[in-house]
């Protein structure tokens, strides 16, 4: 039998304000940082682009809108040859097809797309993604890049961080949410509504949910010393696996399975039905 559709909810104004306000201030800082003597150029004819790759030390703002358009701004000497190119349905920013070995920096891009399915950020870029509604979104950060997403509504979303970069998302409403963190970066989420959330940490990075949220099913895997602070996330069923010294904190649940190998800790609230396997000095404990 097909499962009932996940109920879509509208986030009330003011909820999750701390993170969304911080994102707005960061975006304002980006716009104010544009050099007054810079030149702005406009690119159209980008219909069909659904994937974006970003390289280098650049700043990018991506919005969802009816027409695909790219504005880019910087000193005139930095704009030729064009610091972007298109490869089928992928738009590449921070690279030039005419000078592929050239290091590009000091350019601000403002991109509008009707649909975005994949975003890959490599290097040290700063990326701001305005509210987005899509069926599928895959986001990959590598290196020291930072990405800030205001709000996402999707059937499925995948966020993957490798390196020391940070990813901040103010609001998430996703049926199937996958989080993967390798390295020392941090993944910070505000409000979360998910049918199924899967989080994997490999290394010393941290994942945190800073606002109240819900996930019917929650799977958390930690390999190493990373922490998953999910105290604000209540749910139905959760399975936690820790190998190493990581720590996982959970909200109120109906059922919890915890498997710990090493000195890791699992902390939960409420009175769930418990199943536990601990080898080593790890612990499973309840907090009010």
PDB file of C-alpha atoms in Angstrom:
ATOM      1  CA  UNK A   1       0.000   0.000   0.000  1.00  0.00           C
ATOM      2  CA  UNK A   2       1.346   3.404  -0.911  1.00  0.00           C
ATOM      3  CA  UNK A   3       2.188   5.600   2.036  1.00  0.00           C
ATOM      4  CA  UNK A   4       0.159   8.702   2.715  1.00  0.00           C
ATOM      5  CA  UNK A   5       1.674  11.867   1.289  1.00  0.00           C
ATOM      6  CA  UNK A   6       3.825  13.750   3.747  1.00  0.00           C
ATOM      7  CA  UNK A   7       1.892  16.785   4.998  1.00  0.00           C
ATOM      8  CA  UNK A   8       3.307  20.052   3.728  1.00  0.00           C
ATOM      9  CA  UNK A   9       3.517  22.742   6.359  1.00  0.00           C
ATOM     10  CA  UNK A  10       4.094  26.474   6.212  1.00  0.00           C
ATOM     11  CA  UNK A  11       6.679  27.647   8.690  1.00  0.00           C
ATOM     12  CA  UNK A  12       5.240  30.408  10.873  1.00  0.00           C
ATOM     13  CA  UNK A  13       6.821  33.814  10.700  1.00  0.00           C
ATOM     14  CA  UNK A  14       9.421  34.395  13.373  1.00  0.00           C
ATOM     15  CA  UNK A  15      10.184  30.735  13.958  1.00  0.00           C
ATOM     16  CA  UNK A  16      13.815  29.878  13.347  1.00  0.00           C
ATOM     17  CA  UNK A  17      14.505  33.593  13.228  1.00  0.00           C
ATOM     18  CA  UNK A  18      18.029  33.471  14.575  1.00  0.00           C
ATOM     19  CA  UNK A  19      19.448  31.448  11.715  1.00  0.00           C
ATOM     20  CA  UNK A  20      17.369  33.060   8.960  1.00  0.00           C
ATOM     21  CA  UNK A  21      18.247  36.554  10.221  1.00  0.00           C
ATOM     22  CA  UNK A  22      21.918  35.635  10.194  1.00  0.00           C
ATOM     23  CA  UNK A  23      21.570  34.430   6.617  1.00  0.00           C
ATOM     24  CA  UNK A  24      19.909  37.681   5.587  1.00  0.00           C
ATOM     25  CA  UNK A  25      22.705  39.707   7.157  1.00  0.00           C
ATOM     26  CA  UNK A  26      25.310  37.620   5.340  1.00  0.00           C
ATOM     27  CA  UNK A  27      23.510  38.202   2.045  1.00  0.00           C
ATOM     28  CA  UNK A  28      23.331  41.933   2.699  1.00  0.00           C
ATOM     29  CA  UNK A  29      27.058  41.900   3.399  1.00  0.00           C
ATOM     30  CA  UNK A  30      27.665  40.210   0.054  1.00  0.00           C
ATOM     31  CA  UNK A  31      25.743  42.877  -1.839  1.00  0.00           C
ATOM     32  CA  UNK A  32      27.420  45.749   0.002  1.00  0.00           C
ATOM     33  CA  UNK A  33      30.843  44.251  -0.711  1.00  0.00           C
ATOM     34  CA  UNK A  34      30.517  44.759  -4.462  1.00  0.00           C
ATOM     35  CA  UNK A  35      33.230  47.221  -5.545  1.00  0.00           C
ATOM     36  CA  UNK A  36      31.814  50.537  -6.729  1.00  0.00           C
ATOM     37  CA  UNK A  37      34.137  50.639  -9.750  1.00  0.00           C
ATOM     38  CA  UNK A  38      33.253  47.116 -10.838  1.00  0.00           C
ATOM     39  CA  UNK A  39      31.543  46.218 -14.088  1.00  0.00           C
ATOM     40  CA  UNK A  40      28.367  44.132 -14.273  1.00  0.00           C
ATOM     41  CA  UNK A  41      27.526  41.817 -17.162  1.00  0.00           C
ATOM     42  CA  UNK A  42      24.357  39.917 -17.930  1.00  0.00           C
ATOM     43  CA  UNK A  43      24.016  36.469 -19.518  1.00  0.00           C
ATOM     44  CA  UNK A  44      20.786  34.954 -20.818  1.00  0.00           C
ATOM     45  CA  UNK A  45      20.077  31.902 -22.941  1.00  0.00           C
ATOM     46  CA  UNK A  46      20.580  29.524 -20.006  1.00  0.00           C
ATOM     47  CA  UNK A  47      17.332  27.582 -20.407  1.00  0.00           C
ATOM     48  CA  UNK A  48      17.676  23.961 -19.340  1.00  0.00           C
ATOM     49  CA  UNK A  49      20.402  24.525 -16.746  1.00  0.00           C
ATOM     50  CA  UNK A  50      19.596  22.472 -13.633  1.00  0.00           C
ATOM     51  CA  UNK A  51      23.058  21.874 -12.200  1.00  0.00           C
ATOM     52  CA  UNK A  52      25.702  24.320 -10.959  1.00  0.00           C
ATOM     53  CA  UNK A  53      29.399  23.870 -10.188  1.00  0.00           C
ATOM     54  CA  UNK A  54      31.308  26.598  -8.345  1.00  0.00           C
ATOM     55  CA  UNK A  55      35.093  26.896  -8.146  1.00  0.00           C
ATOM     56  CA  UNK A  56      37.529  29.293  -6.555  1.00  0.00           C
ATOM     57  CA  UNK A  57      37.270  32.201  -4.134  1.00  0.00           C
ATOM     58  CA  UNK A  58      34.074  33.709  -5.512  1.00  0.00           C
ATOM     59  CA  UNK A  59      30.709  34.745  -4.075  1.00  0.00           C
ATOM     60  CA  UNK A  60      27.468  33.399  -5.499  1.00  0.00           C
ATOM     61  CA  UNK A  61      23.794  34.084  -4.843  1.00  0.00           C
ATOM     62  CA  UNK A  62      21.288  31.638  -6.382  1.00  0.00           C
ATOM     63  CA  UNK A  63      17.550  32.328  -6.575  1.00  0.00           C
ATOM     64  CA  UNK A  64      14.600  30.447  -8.043  1.00  0.00           C
ATOM     65  CA  UNK A  65      12.680  32.350 -10.692  1.00  0.00           C
ATOM     66  CA  UNK A  66      10.759  31.919 -13.966  1.00  0.00           C
ATOM     67  CA  UNK A  67      13.643  32.888 -16.287  1.00  0.00           C
ATOM     68  CA  UNK A  68      17.247  31.680 -16.220  1.00  0.00           C
ATOM     69  CA  UNK A  69      19.689  34.565 -15.971  1.00  0.00           C
ATOM     70  CA  UNK A  70      23.233  35.195 -14.761  1.00  0.00           C
ATOM     71  CA  UNK A  71      24.675  38.500 -13.582  1.00  0.00           C
ATOM     72  CA  UNK A  72      28.348  38.663 -12.704  1.00  0.00           C
ATOM     73  CA  UNK A  73      30.347  41.580 -11.406  1.00  0.00           C
ATOM     74  CA  UNK A  74      33.989  42.378 -10.849  1.00  0.00           C
ATOM     75  CA  UNK A  75      36.896  44.417 -12.084  1.00  0.00           C
ATOM     76  CA  UNK A  76      36.940  44.558 -15.876  1.00  0.00           C
ATOM     77  CA  UNK A  77      40.289  42.769 -16.054  1.00  0.00           C
ATOM     78  CA  UNK A  78      38.776  39.768 -14.249  1.00  0.00           C
ATOM     79  CA  UNK A  79      35.803  39.367 -16.581  1.00  0.00           C
ATOM     80  CA  UNK A  80      37.653  38.369 -19.762  1.00  0.00           C
ATOM     81  CA  UNK A  81      37.747  35.660 -20.825  1.00  0.00           C
ATOM     82  CA  UNK A  82      34.272  34.943 -19.374  1.00  0.00           C
ATOM     83  CA  UNK A  83      34.626  33.428 -15.866  1.00  0.00           C
ATOM     84  CA  UNK A  84      31.953  30.802 -16.529  1.00  0.00           C
ATOM     85  CA  UNK A  85      30.867  28.266 -19.111  1.00  0.00           C
ATOM     86  CA  UNK A  86      28.050  25.840 -19.802  1.00  0.00           C
ATOM     87  CA  UNK A  87      28.426  22.088 -20.256  1.00  0.00           C
ATOM     88  CA  UNK A  88      25.085  20.569 -21.296  1.00  0.00           C
ATOM     89  CA  UNK A  89      22.712  21.203 -18.350  1.00  0.00           C
ATOM     90  CA  UNK A  90      25.506  22.307 -15.982  1.00  0.00           C
ATOM     91  CA  UNK A  91      26.647  25.891 -15.468  1.00  0.00           C
ATOM     92  CA  UNK A  92      30.228  26.208 -14.218  1.00  0.00           C
ATOM     93  CA  UNK A  93      31.136  29.372 -12.283  1.00  0.00           C
ATOM     94  CA  UNK A  94      34.668  30.373 -11.320  1.00  0.00           C
ATOM     95  CA  UNK A  95      36.234  28.634 -14.320  1.00  0.00           C
ATOM     96  CA  UNK A  96      36.811  29.744 -17.903  1.00  0.00           C
ATOM     97  CA  UNK A  97      36.536  27.406 -20.876  1.00  0.00           C
ATOM     98  CA  UNK A  98      39.082  29.555 -22.730  1.00  0.00           C
ATOM     99  CA  UNK A  99      41.611  29.562 -19.866  1.00  0.00           C
ATOM    100  CA  UNK A 100      40.955  26.435 -17.782  1.00  0.00           C
ATOM    101  CA  UNK A 101      44.151  26.818 -15.709  1.00  0.00           C
ATOM    102  CA  UNK A 102      43.350  30.368 -14.656  1.00  0.00           C
ATOM    103  CA  UNK A 103      42.604  30.954 -10.973  1.00  0.00           C
ATOM    104  CA  UNK A 104      39.494  33.096 -10.699  1.00  0.00           C
ATOM    105  CA  UNK A 105      38.606  35.174  -7.663  1.00  0.00           C
ATOM    106  CA  UNK A 106      37.074  38.475  -6.664  1.00  0.00           C
ATOM    107  CA  UNK A 107      33.900  37.975  -8.718  1.00  0.00           C
ATOM    108  CA  UNK A 108      30.301  38.061  -7.509  1.00  0.00           C
ATOM    109  CA  UNK A 109      27.634  36.071  -9.338  1.00  0.00           C
ATOM    110  CA  UNK A 110      23.874  36.356  -9.085  1.00  0.00           C
ATOM    111  CA  UNK A 111      22.127  33.408 -10.734  1.00  0.00           C
ATOM    112  CA  UNK A 112      18.402  32.831 -11.260  1.00  0.00           C
ATOM    113  CA  UNK A 113      17.109  29.409 -12.341  1.00  0.00           C
ATOM    114  CA  UNK A 114      13.608  27.934 -12.657  1.00  0.00           C
ATOM    115  CA  UNK A 115      14.880  24.626 -11.256  1.00  0.00           C
ATOM    116  CA  UNK A 116      17.992  23.447  -9.425  1.00  0.00           C
ATOM    117  CA  UNK A 117      18.743  19.756  -8.875  1.00  0.00           C
ATOM    118  CA  UNK A 118      22.486  19.670  -8.148  1.00  0.00           C
ATOM    119  CA  UNK A 119      24.965  22.107  -6.630  1.00  0.00           C
ATOM    120  CA  UNK A 120      28.670  21.364  -6.216  1.00  0.00           C
ATOM    121  CA  UNK A 121      30.975  23.845  -4.498  1.00  0.00           C
ATOM    122  CA  UNK A 122      34.741  23.337  -4.578  1.00  0.00           C
ATOM    123  CA  UNK A 123      37.386  25.565  -3.068  1.00  0.00           C
ATOM    124  CA  UNK A 124      36.687  28.540  -0.814  1.00  0.00           C
ATOM    125  CA  UNK A 125      33.549  30.055  -2.323  1.00  0.00           C
ATOM    126  CA  UNK A 126      30.766  31.688  -0.317  1.00  0.00           C
ATOM    127  CA  UNK A 127      27.347  30.637  -1.619  1.00  0.00           C
ATOM    128  CA  UNK A 128      23.896  31.942  -0.687  1.00  0.00           C
ATOM    129  CA  UNK A 129      20.874  29.966  -1.823  1.00  0.00           C
ATOM    130  CA  UNK A 130      17.507  31.676  -1.508  1.00  0.00           C
ATOM    131  CA  UNK A 131      14.248  29.735  -0.784  1.00  0.00           C
ATOM    132  CA  UNK A 132      13.926  26.789  -3.136  1.00  0.00           C
ATOM    133  CA  UNK A 133      11.187  24.286  -3.949  1.00  0.00           C
ATOM    134  CA  UNK A 134      12.166  21.217  -5.953  1.00  0.00           C
ATOM    135  CA  UNK A 135      11.620  17.462  -6.178  1.00  0.00           C
ATOM    136  CA  UNK A 136      15.318  16.628  -5.729  1.00  0.00           C
ATOM    137  CA  UNK A 137      18.363  18.582  -4.592  1.00  0.00           C
ATOM    138  CA  UNK A 138      21.907  17.249  -4.243  1.00  0.00           C
ATOM    139  CA  UNK A 139      24.449  19.561  -2.617  1.00  0.00           C
ATOM    140  CA  UNK A 140      28.169  18.780  -2.340  1.00  0.00           C
ATOM    141  CA  UNK A 141      30.744  20.971  -0.583  1.00  0.00           C
ATOM    142  CA  UNK A 142      34.449  20.219  -0.838  1.00  0.00           C
ATOM    143  CA  UNK A 143      37.301  22.194   0.672  1.00  0.00           C
ATOM    144  CA  UNK A 144      36.674  25.277   2.815  1.00  0.00           C
ATOM    145  CA  UNK A 145      33.551  26.554   1.068  1.00  0.00           C
ATOM    146  CA  UNK A 146      30.595  27.924   3.028  1.00  0.00           C
ATOM    147  CA  UNK A 147      26.972  27.592   1.912  1.00  0.00           C
ATOM    148  CA  UNK A 148      23.893  29.211   3.430  1.00  0.00           C
ATOM    149  CA  UNK A 149      20.438  28.074   2.393  1.00  0.00           C
ATOM    150  CA  UNK A 150      17.371  30.005   3.505  1.00  0.00           C
ATOM    151  CA  UNK A 151      14.617  27.424   3.003  1.00  0.00           C
ATOM    152  CA  UNK A 152      14.161  24.171   1.110  1.00  0.00           C
ATOM    153  CA  UNK A 153      10.989  22.235   0.316  1.00  0.00           C
ATOM    154  CA  UNK A 154      11.706  18.971  -1.498  1.00  0.00           C
ATOM    155  CA  UNK A 155      10.791  15.330  -1.816  1.00  0.00           C
ATOM    156  CA  UNK A 156      14.438  14.324  -1.456  1.00  0.00           C
ATOM    157  CA  UNK A 157      17.565  16.237  -0.471  1.00  0.00           C
ATOM    158  CA  UNK A 158      21.175  15.140  -0.074  1.00  0.00           C
ATOM    159  CA  UNK A 159      23.845  17.274   1.600  1.00  0.00           C
ATOM    160  CA  UNK A 160      27.453  16.087   1.491  1.00  0.00           C
ATOM    161  CA  UNK A 161      30.380  17.931   3.100  1.00  0.00           C
ATOM    162  CA  UNK A 162      34.005  16.930   2.650  1.00  0.00           C
ATOM    163  CA  UNK A 163      36.660  19.144   4.173  1.00  0.00           C
ATOM    164  CA  UNK A 164      36.480  22.112   6.545  1.00  0.00           C
ATOM    165  CA  UNK A 165      33.566  24.014   5.033  1.00  0.00           C
ATOM    166  CA  UNK A 166      30.283  24.833   6.757  1.00  0.00           C
ATOM    167  CA  UNK A 167      26.686  24.492   5.620  1.00  0.00           C
ATOM    168  CA  UNK A 168      23.802  26.365   7.268  1.00  0.00           C
ATOM    169  CA  UNK A 169      20.145  25.734   6.433  1.00  0.00           C
ATOM    170  CA  UNK A 170      17.455  27.801   8.150  1.00  0.00           C
ATOM    171  CA  UNK A 171      14.395  25.688   7.225  1.00  0.00           C
ATOM    172  CA  UNK A 172      13.990  22.228   5.740  1.00  0.00           C
ATOM    173  CA  UNK A 173      10.814  20.398   4.764  1.00  0.00           C
ATOM    174  CA  UNK A 174      11.885  17.192   3.047  1.00  0.00           C
ATOM    175  CA  UNK A 175      10.452  13.695   2.786  1.00  0.00           C
ATOM    176  CA  UNK A 176      13.839  11.952   2.470  1.00  0.00           C
ATOM    177  CA  UNK A 177      16.817  13.850   3.918  1.00  0.00           C
ATOM    178  CA  UNK A 178      20.399  12.542   3.756  1.00  0.00           C
ATOM    179  CA  UNK A 179      23.307  14.238   5.527  1.00  0.00           C
ATOM    180  CA  UNK A 180      26.909  13.128   5.013  1.00  0.00           C
ATOM    181  CA  UNK A 181      29.847  14.807   6.728  1.00  0.00           C
ATOM    182  CA  UNK A 182      33.505  13.825   6.293  1.00  0.00           C
ATOM    183  CA  UNK A 183      36.240  15.974   7.778  1.00  0.00           C
ATOM    184  CA  UNK A 184      36.082  18.858  10.239  1.00  0.00           C
ATOM    185  CA  UNK A 185      33.236  20.890   8.757  1.00  0.00           C
ATOM    186  CA  UNK A 186      29.927  21.659  10.446  1.00  0.00           C
ATOM    187  CA  UNK A 187      26.376  21.205   9.202  1.00  0.00           C
ATOM    188  CA  UNK A 188      23.890  23.432  11.036  1.00  0.00           C
ATOM    189  CA  UNK A 189      20.138  23.076  10.503  1.00  0.00           C
ATOM    190  CA  UNK A 190      17.330  25.243  11.829  1.00  0.00           C
ATOM    191  CA  UNK A 191      13.781  23.888  11.558  1.00  0.00           C
ATOM    192  CA  UNK A 192      13.504  20.362  10.161  1.00  0.00           C
ATOM    193  CA  UNK A 193      10.415  18.440   9.060  1.00  0.00           C
ATOM    194  CA  UNK A 194      11.283  15.069   7.508  1.00  0.00           C
ATOM    195  CA  UNK A 195       9.746  11.668   6.982  1.00  0.00           C
ATOM    196  CA  UNK A 196      13.183   9.992   7.051  1.00  0.00           C
ATOM    197  CA  UNK A 197      16.470  11.567   8.094  1.00  0.00           C
ATOM    198  CA  UNK A 198      19.786   9.759   7.605  1.00  0.00           C
ATOM    199  CA  UNK A 199      22.939  11.349   9.014  1.00  0.00           C
ATOM    200  CA  UNK A 200      26.492  10.029   8.685  1.00  0.00           C
ATOM    201  CA  UNK A 201      29.583  11.591  10.281  1.00  0.00           C
ATOM    202  CA  UNK A 202      33.059  10.350   9.429  1.00  0.00           C
ATOM    203  CA  UNK A 203      35.683  12.408  11.233  1.00  0.00           C
ATOM    204  CA  UNK A 204      35.506  15.280  13.711  1.00  0.00           C
ATOM    205  CA  UNK A 205      32.732  17.366  12.166  1.00  0.00           C
ATOM    206  CA  UNK A 206      29.443  18.205  13.863  1.00  0.00           C
ATOM    207  CA  UNK A 207      25.797  18.137  12.817  1.00  0.00           C
ATOM    208  CA  UNK A 208      23.256  20.141  14.796  1.00  0.00           C
ATOM    209  CA  UNK A 209      19.543  20.946  14.636  1.00  0.00           C
ATOM    210  CA  UNK A 210      19.085  24.269  16.418  1.00  0.00           C
ATOM    211  CA  UNK A 211      15.283  24.586  16.300  1.00  0.00           C
ATOM    212  CA  UNK A 212      12.353  22.296  17.083  1.00  0.00           C
ATOM    213  CA  UNK A 213      11.589  19.717  14.419  1.00  0.00           C
ATOM    214  CA  UNK A 214      10.269  16.260  13.600  1.00  0.00           C
ATOM    215  CA  UNK A 215      11.418  13.141  11.751  1.00  0.00           C
ATOM    216  CA  UNK A 216       9.348   9.959  11.596  1.00  0.00           C
ATOM    217  CA  UNK A 217      12.459   7.824  11.146  1.00  0.00           C
ATOM    218  CA  UNK A 218      15.979   8.777  12.172  1.00  0.00           C
ATOM    219  CA  UNK A 219      19.214   6.907  11.356  1.00  0.00           C
ATOM    220  CA  UNK A 220      22.502   8.288  12.700  1.00  0.00           C
ATOM    221  CA  UNK A 221      25.951   6.800  12.087  1.00  0.00           C
ATOM    222  CA  UNK A 222      29.127   8.247  13.620  1.00  0.00           C
ATOM    223  CA  UNK A 223      32.625   7.004  12.864  1.00  0.00           C
ATOM    224  CA  UNK A 224      35.228   8.964  14.811  1.00  0.00           C
ATOM    225  CA  UNK A 225      34.828  11.874  17.218  1.00  0.00           C
ATOM    226  CA  UNK A 226      32.046  13.827  15.541  1.00  0.00           C
ATOM    227  CA  UNK A 227      28.898  14.921  17.362  1.00  0.00           C
ATOM    228  CA  UNK A 228      25.257  14.990  16.277  1.00  0.00           C
ATOM    229  CA  UNK A 229      23.191  17.369  18.405  1.00  0.00           C
ATOM    230  CA  UNK A 230      19.610  16.503  17.474  1.00  0.00           C
ATOM    231  CA  UNK A 231      17.942  17.341  20.793  1.00  0.00           C
ATOM    232  CA  UNK A 232      15.399  19.558  19.098  1.00  0.00           C
ATOM    233  CA  UNK A 233      14.336  16.803  16.722  1.00  0.00           C
ATOM    234  CA  UNK A 234      11.523  14.582  18.033  1.00  0.00           C
ATOM    235  CA  UNK A 235      10.396  11.498  16.173  1.00  0.00           C
ATOM    236  CA  UNK A 236       9.000   7.994  16.138  1.00  0.00           C
ATOM    237  CA  UNK A 237      11.889   5.573  15.622  1.00  0.00           C
ATOM    238  CA  UNK A 238      15.647   6.092  15.762  1.00  0.00           C
ATOM    239  CA  UNK A 239      18.691   3.905  15.215  1.00  0.00           C
ATOM    240  CA  UNK A 240      22.111   5.178  16.303  1.00  0.00           C
ATOM    241  CA  UNK A 241      25.449   3.516  15.548  1.00  0.00           C
ATOM    242  CA  UNK A 242      28.705   4.902  16.970  1.00  0.00           C
ATOM    243  CA  UNK A 243      32.203   3.583  16.389  1.00  0.00           C
ATOM    244  CA  UNK A 244      34.674   5.719  18.301  1.00  0.00           C
ATOM    245  CA  UNK A 245      34.162   8.602  20.704  1.00  0.00           C
ATOM    246  CA  UNK A 246      31.328  10.491  19.055  1.00  0.00           C
ATOM    247  CA  UNK A 247      28.219  11.722  20.850  1.00  0.00           C
ATOM    248  CA  UNK A 248      24.614  11.749  19.652  1.00  0.00           C
ATOM    249  CA  UNK A 249      21.865  13.693  21.443  1.00  0.00           C
ATOM    250  CA  UNK A 250      18.240  13.005  20.542  1.00  0.00           C
ATOM    251  CA  UNK A 251      14.792  14.418  21.228  1.00  0.00           C
ATOM    252  CA  UNK A 252      11.661  12.589  22.370  1.00  0.00           C
ATOM    253  CA  UNK A 253      11.183   9.214  20.646  1.00  0.00           C
ATOM    254  CA  UNK A 254       8.896   6.202  20.773  1.00  0.00           C
ATOM    255  CA  UNK A 255      11.616   3.620  20.050  1.00  0.00           C
ATOM    256  CA  UNK A 256      15.429   3.807  20.099  1.00  0.00           C
ATOM    257  CA  UNK A 257      18.084   1.296  19.055  1.00  0.00           C
ATOM    258  CA  UNK A 258      21.638   2.228  20.089  1.00  0.00           C
ATOM    259  CA  UNK A 259      24.798   0.366  19.073  1.00  0.00           C
ATOM    260  CA  UNK A 260      28.088   1.677  20.498  1.00  0.00           C
ATOM    261  CA  UNK A 261      31.604   0.376  19.932  1.00  0.00           C
ATOM    262  CA  UNK A 262      34.125   2.412  21.891  1.00  0.00           C
ATOM    263  CA  UNK A 263      33.627   5.399  24.178  1.00  0.00           C
ATOM    264  CA  UNK A 264      30.750   7.060  22.359  1.00  0.00           C
ATOM    265  CA  UNK A 265      27.650   8.363  24.115  1.00  0.00           C
ATOM    266  CA  UNK A 266      23.963   8.498  23.213  1.00  0.00           C
ATOM    267  CA  UNK A 267      21.684  10.849  25.137  1.00  0.00           C
ATOM    268  CA  UNK A 268      17.912  10.843  24.669  1.00  0.00           C
ATOM    269  CA  UNK A 269      14.767  12.399  26.114  1.00  0.00           C
ATOM    270  CA  UNK A 270      11.382  10.890  26.851  1.00  0.00           C
ATOM    271  CA  UNK A 271      10.735   7.222  27.570  1.00  0.00           C
ATOM    272  CA  UNK A 272      11.254   5.289  24.335  1.00  0.00           C
ATOM    273  CA  UNK A 273      11.321   1.537  23.995  1.00  0.00           C
ATOM    274  CA  UNK A 274      15.054   0.772  24.182  1.00  0.00           C
ATOM    275  CA  UNK A 275      17.340  -1.727  22.502  1.00  0.00           C
ATOM    276  CA  UNK A 276      21.053  -1.337  23.166  1.00  0.00           C
ATOM    277  CA  UNK A 277      24.376  -3.026  22.425  1.00  0.00           C
ATOM    278  CA  UNK A 278      27.478  -1.466  23.969  1.00  0.00           C
ATOM    279  CA  UNK A 279      31.049  -2.739  23.668  1.00  0.00           C
ATOM    280  CA  UNK A 280      33.571  -0.561  25.474  1.00  0.00           C
ATOM    281  CA  UNK A 281      33.109   2.406  27.787  1.00  0.00           C
ATOM    282  CA  UNK A 282      30.281   4.029  25.856  1.00  0.00           C
ATOM    283  CA  UNK A 283      26.972   4.927  27.464  1.00  0.00           C
ATOM    284  CA  UNK A 284      23.263   5.330  26.811  1.00  0.00           C
ATOM    285  CA  UNK A 285      21.568   7.828  29.107  1.00  0.00           C
ATOM    286  CA  UNK A 286      18.307   9.710  29.493  1.00  0.00           C
ATOM    287  CA  UNK A 287      17.986  13.414  30.220  1.00  0.00           C
ATOM    288  CA  UNK A 288      14.780  15.292  31.034  1.00  0.00           C
TER     289      UNK A 288
END
